[in-house]
């Protein structure tokens, strides 16, 4: 039985994960962490700070806020290297470097999208980029609800980074094409953001060549799929040694 500390337990994703775990027999939530603990109605204790958690646990799931990264990493280290599944988006480059450094001595699972389908799409996109080479231009379009703060999405950047890793030469990310008065460069990957309504999350990778276009797309119908990915990752990470893990371990 995998014992979980859930950070962000009172948020939307926290409620999804709480419900999901209650229906499983291979894991349980032993404590929650959230600034708004008054909204917590689950059967486990909840605290306003992770430092207050005294319950023994096997793994931490974080769906809270980027500002809590450092306290979570410190707590995990102090408890003997509890694995941390980091699902929060919007980390700065410095924070990404921090969690990468921590993975040298702690087991860290980090993915900017917890959907198995998105991570399969990522692998397919990398394969396509290798086969198509520089004869095809690459554009990424992401769509999300009107409450999402960061743009482009972490998933769009994850896709772009994966594509850049298999391309020859230097790659430039183009976010603001309307400000450029020049032809498209072969080295570019265009990244475009749409915000509106209640769109959960849609991503397209467009490979545009001469007289043909290939499109890979993924549409999330509910945030529940991210909860499933996070809990599966938590069960997978229980007992793991130091290192930086991601969804490719589950694909």
PDB file of N, CA and C in Angstrom, residues 140-180:
ATOM      1  N   UNK A 140       3.529  24.463 -33.218  1.00  0.00           N
ATOM      2  CA  UNK A 140       2.778  23.892 -32.098  1.00  0.00           C
ATOM      3  C   UNK A 140       1.669  24.858 -31.709  1.00  0.00           C
ATOM      4  N   UNK A 141       0.453  24.340 -31.585  1.00  0.00           N
ATOM      5  CA  UNK A 141      -0.692  25.156 -31.161  1.00  0.00           C
ATOM      6  C   UNK A 141      -1.279  24.531 -29.904  1.00  0.00           C
ATOM      7  N   UNK A 142      -1.418  25.323 -28.847  1.00  0.00           N
ATOM      8  CA  UNK A 142      -2.032  24.824 -27.607  1.00  0.00           C
ATOM      9  C   UNK A 142      -3.218  25.691 -27.232  1.00  0.00           C
ATOM     10  N   UNK A 143      -4.281  25.043 -26.718  1.00  0.00           N
ATOM     11  CA  UNK A 143      -5.505  25.730 -26.330  1.00  0.00           C
ATOM     12  C   UNK A 143      -5.880  25.330 -24.906  1.00  0.00           C
ATOM     13  N   UNK A 144      -6.219  26.329 -24.090  1.00  0.00           N
ATOM     14  CA  UNK A 144      -6.632  26.069 -22.711  1.00  0.00           C
ATOM     15  C   UNK A 144      -7.742  27.040 -22.291  1.00  0.00           C
ATOM     16  N   UNK A 145      -8.305  26.770 -21.132  1.00  0.00           N
ATOM     17  CA  UNK A 145      -9.393  27.579 -20.582  1.00  0.00           C
ATOM     18  C   UNK A 145      -8.921  28.995 -20.251  1.00  0.00           C
ATOM     19  N   UNK A 146      -9.884  29.883 -20.045  1.00  0.00           N
ATOM     20  CA  UNK A 146      -9.557  31.298 -19.850  1.00  0.00           C
ATOM     21  C   UNK A 146      -9.041  31.638 -18.461  1.00  0.00           C
ATOM     22  N   UNK A 147      -8.920  30.638 -17.575  1.00  0.00           N
ATOM     23  CA  UNK A 147      -8.371  30.879 -16.243  1.00  0.00           C
ATOM     24  C   UNK A 147      -6.892  30.506 -16.142  1.00  0.00           C
ATOM     25  N   UNK A 148      -6.347  29.913 -17.183  1.00  0.00           N
ATOM     26  CA  UNK A 148      -4.942  29.484 -17.148  1.00  0.00           C
ATOM     27  C   UNK A 148      -4.034  30.707 -17.198  1.00  0.00           C
ATOM     28  N   UNK A 149      -3.059  30.747 -16.316  1.00  0.00           N
ATOM     29  CA  UNK A 149      -2.211  31.932 -16.170  1.00  0.00           C
ATOM     30  C   UNK A 149      -1.008  31.896 -17.100  1.00  0.00           C
ATOM     31  N   UNK A 150      -0.294  30.765 -17.144  1.00  0.00           N
ATOM     32  CA  UNK A 150       0.937  30.716 -17.918  1.00  0.00           C
ATOM     33  C   UNK A 150       0.660  30.454 -19.396  1.00  0.00           C
ATOM     34  N   UNK A 151       1.475  31.056 -20.252  1.00  0.00           N
ATOM     35  CA  UNK A 151       1.392  30.846 -21.698  1.00  0.00           C
ATOM     36  C   UNK A 151       2.785  31.092 -22.290  1.00  0.00           C
ATOM     37  N   UNK A 152       3.253  30.217 -23.146  1.00  0.00           N
ATOM     38  CA  UNK A 152       2.605  28.983 -23.585  1.00  0.00           C
ATOM     39  C   UNK A 152       2.543  27.955 -22.452  1.00  0.00           C
ATOM     40  N   UNK A 153       1.765  26.931 -22.673  1.00  0.00           N
ATOM     41  CA  UNK A 153       1.606  25.904 -21.650  1.00  0.00           C
ATOM     42  C   UNK A 153       2.903  25.133 -21.448  1.00  0.00           C
ATOM     43  N   UNK A 154       3.045  24.554 -20.257  1.00  0.00           N
ATOM     44  CA  UNK A 154       4.205  23.721 -20.000  1.00  0.00           C
ATOM     45  C   UNK A 154       4.279  22.547 -20.954  1.00  0.00           C
ATOM     46  N   UNK A 155       3.119  22.029 -21.350  1.00  0.00           N
ATOM     47  CA  UNK A 155       3.095  20.905 -22.286  1.00  0.00           C
ATOM     48  C   UNK A 155       3.609  21.316 -23.658  1.00  0.00           C
ATOM     49  N   UNK A 156       3.224  22.506 -24.118  1.00  0.00           N
ATOM     50  CA  UNK A 156       3.714  22.990 -25.405  1.00  0.00           C
ATOM     51  C   UNK A 156       5.235  23.126 -25.382  1.00  0.00           C
ATOM     52  N   UNK A 157       5.764  23.635 -24.290  1.00  0.00           N
ATOM     53  CA  UNK A 157       7.214  23.762 -24.165  1.00  0.00           C
ATOM     54  C   UNK A 157       7.880  22.390 -24.070  1.00  0.00           C
ATOM     55  N   UNK A 158       7.217  21.444 -23.400  1.00  0.00           N
ATOM     56  CA  UNK A 158       7.737  20.083 -23.316  1.00  0.00           C
ATOM     57  C   UNK A 158       7.826  19.458 -24.711  1.00  0.00           C
ATOM     58  N   UNK A 159       6.786  19.657 -25.512  1.00  0.00           N
ATOM     59  CA  UNK A 159       6.797  19.162 -26.884  1.00  0.00           C
ATOM     60  C   UNK A 159       7.900  19.832 -27.704  1.00  0.00           C
ATOM     61  N   UNK A 160       8.025  21.144 -27.556  1.00  0.00           N
ATOM     62  CA  UNK A 160       9.047  21.873 -28.306  1.00  0.00           C
ATOM     63  C   UNK A 160      10.448  21.398 -27.928  1.00  0.00           C
ATOM     64  N   UNK A 161      10.684  21.221 -26.631  1.00  0.00           N
ATOM     65  CA  UNK A 161      11.999  20.762 -26.179  1.00  0.00           C
ATOM     66  C   UNK A 161      12.318  19.373 -26.735  1.00  0.00           C
ATOM     67  N   UNK A 162      11.307  18.503 -26.757  1.00  0.00           N
ATOM     68  CA  UNK A 162      11.516  17.147 -27.280  1.00  0.00           C
ATOM     69  C   UNK A 162      11.840  17.192 -28.768  1.00  0.00           C
ATOM     70  N   UNK A 163      11.139  18.019 -29.507  1.00  0.00           N
ATOM     71  CA  UNK A 163      11.393  18.145 -30.941  1.00  0.00           C
ATOM     72  C   UNK A 163      12.774  18.741 -31.205  1.00  0.00           C
ATOM     73  N   UNK A 164      13.126  19.753 -30.426  1.00  0.00           N
ATOM     74  CA  UNK A 164      14.435  20.386 -30.595  1.00  0.00           C
ATOM     75  C   UNK A 164      15.567  19.401 -30.323  1.00  0.00           C
ATOM     76  N   UNK A 165      15.340  18.453 -29.420  1.00  0.00           N
ATOM     77  CA  UNK A 165      16.389  17.511 -29.040  1.00  0.00           C
ATOM     78  C   UNK A 165      16.765  16.547 -30.160  1.00  0.00           C
ATOM     79  N   UNK A 166      15.885  16.389 -31.145  1.00  0.00           N
ATOM     80  CA  UNK A 166      16.174  15.439 -32.232  1.00  0.00           C
ATOM     81  C   UNK A 166      16.446  16.150 -33.560  1.00  0.00           C
ATOM     82  N   UNK A 167      16.434  17.476 -33.560  1.00  0.00           N
ATOM     83  CA  UNK A 167      16.713  18.225 -34.786  1.00  0.00           C
ATOM     84  C   UNK A 167      18.195  18.548 -34.886  1.00  0.00           C
ATOM     85  N   UNK A 168      18.687  18.630 -36.118  1.00  0.00           N
ATOM     86  CA  UNK A 168      20.075  19.016 -36.343  1.00  0.00           C
ATOM     87  C   UNK A 168      20.215  20.533 -36.229  1.00  0.00           C
ATOM     88  N   UNK A 169      21.301  20.978 -35.607  1.00  0.00           N
ATOM     89  CA  UNK A 169      21.552  22.404 -35.499  1.00  0.00           C
ATOM     90  C   UNK A 169      20.744  23.078 -34.414  1.00  0.00           C
ATOM     91  N   UNK A 170      20.873  24.398 -34.334  1.00  0.00           N
ATOM     92  CA  UNK A 170      20.203  25.194 -33.301  1.00  0.00           C
ATOM     93  C   UNK A 170      18.731  25.397 -33.647  1.00  0.00           C
ATOM     94  N   UNK A 171      17.886  25.369 -32.616  1.00  0.00           N
ATOM     95  CA  UNK A 171      16.448  25.590 -32.800  1.00  0.00           C
ATOM     96  C   UNK A 171      16.024  26.853 -32.068  1.00  0.00           C
ATOM     97  N   UNK A 172      15.210  27.674 -32.724  1.00  0.00           N
ATOM     98  CA  UNK A 172      14.678  28.887 -32.116  1.00  0.00           C
ATOM     99  C   UNK A 172      13.169  28.727 -31.905  1.00  0.00           C
ATOM    100  N   UNK A 173      12.689  29.165 -30.740  1.00  0.00           N
ATOM    101  CA  UNK A 173      11.257  29.158 -30.484  1.00  0.00           C
ATOM    102  C   UNK A 173      10.686  30.526 -30.858  1.00  0.00           C
ATOM    103  N   UNK A 174       9.665  30.516 -31.688  1.00  0.00           N
ATOM    104  CA  UNK A 174       9.036  31.760 -32.137  1.00  0.00           C
ATOM    105  C   UNK A 174       7.656  31.883 -31.489  1.00  0.00           C
ATOM    106  N   UNK A 175       7.522  32.834 -30.545  1.00  0.00           N
ATOM    107  CA  UNK A 175       6.269  33.035 -29.814  1.00  0.00           C
ATOM    108  C   UNK A 175       5.438  34.184 -30.383  1.00  0.00           C
ATOM    109  N   UNK A 176       6.076  35.121 -31.049  1.00  0.00           N
ATOM    110  CA  UNK A 176       5.416  36.390 -31.388  1.00  0.00           C
ATOM    111  C   UNK A 176       5.678  36.726 -32.851  1.00  0.00           C
ATOM    112  N   UNK A 177       5.129  35.910 -33.734  1.00  0.00           N
ATOM    113  CA  UNK A 177       5.459  36.052 -35.146  1.00  0.00           C
ATOM    114  C   UNK A 177       4.970  37.383 -35.736  1.00  0.00           C
ATOM    115  N   UNK A 178       3.894  37.945 -35.180  1.00  0.00           N
ATOM    116  CA  UNK A 178       3.353  39.165 -35.769  1.00  0.00           C
ATOM    117  C   UNK A 178       4.323  40.335 -35.654  1.00  0.00           C
ATOM    118  N   UNK A 179       5.281  40.232 -34.732  1.00  0.00           N
ATOM    119  CA  UNK A 179       6.264  41.303 -34.558  1.00  0.00           C
ATOM    120  C   UNK A 179       7.452  41.163 -35.509  1.00  0.00           C
ATOM    121  N   UNK A 180       7.479  40.072 -36.272  1.00  0.00           N
ATOM    122  CA  UNK A 180       8.598  39.820 -37.170  1.00  0.00           C
ATOM    123  C   UNK A 180       8.197  40.135 -38.614  1.00  0.00           C
TER     124      UNK A 180
END
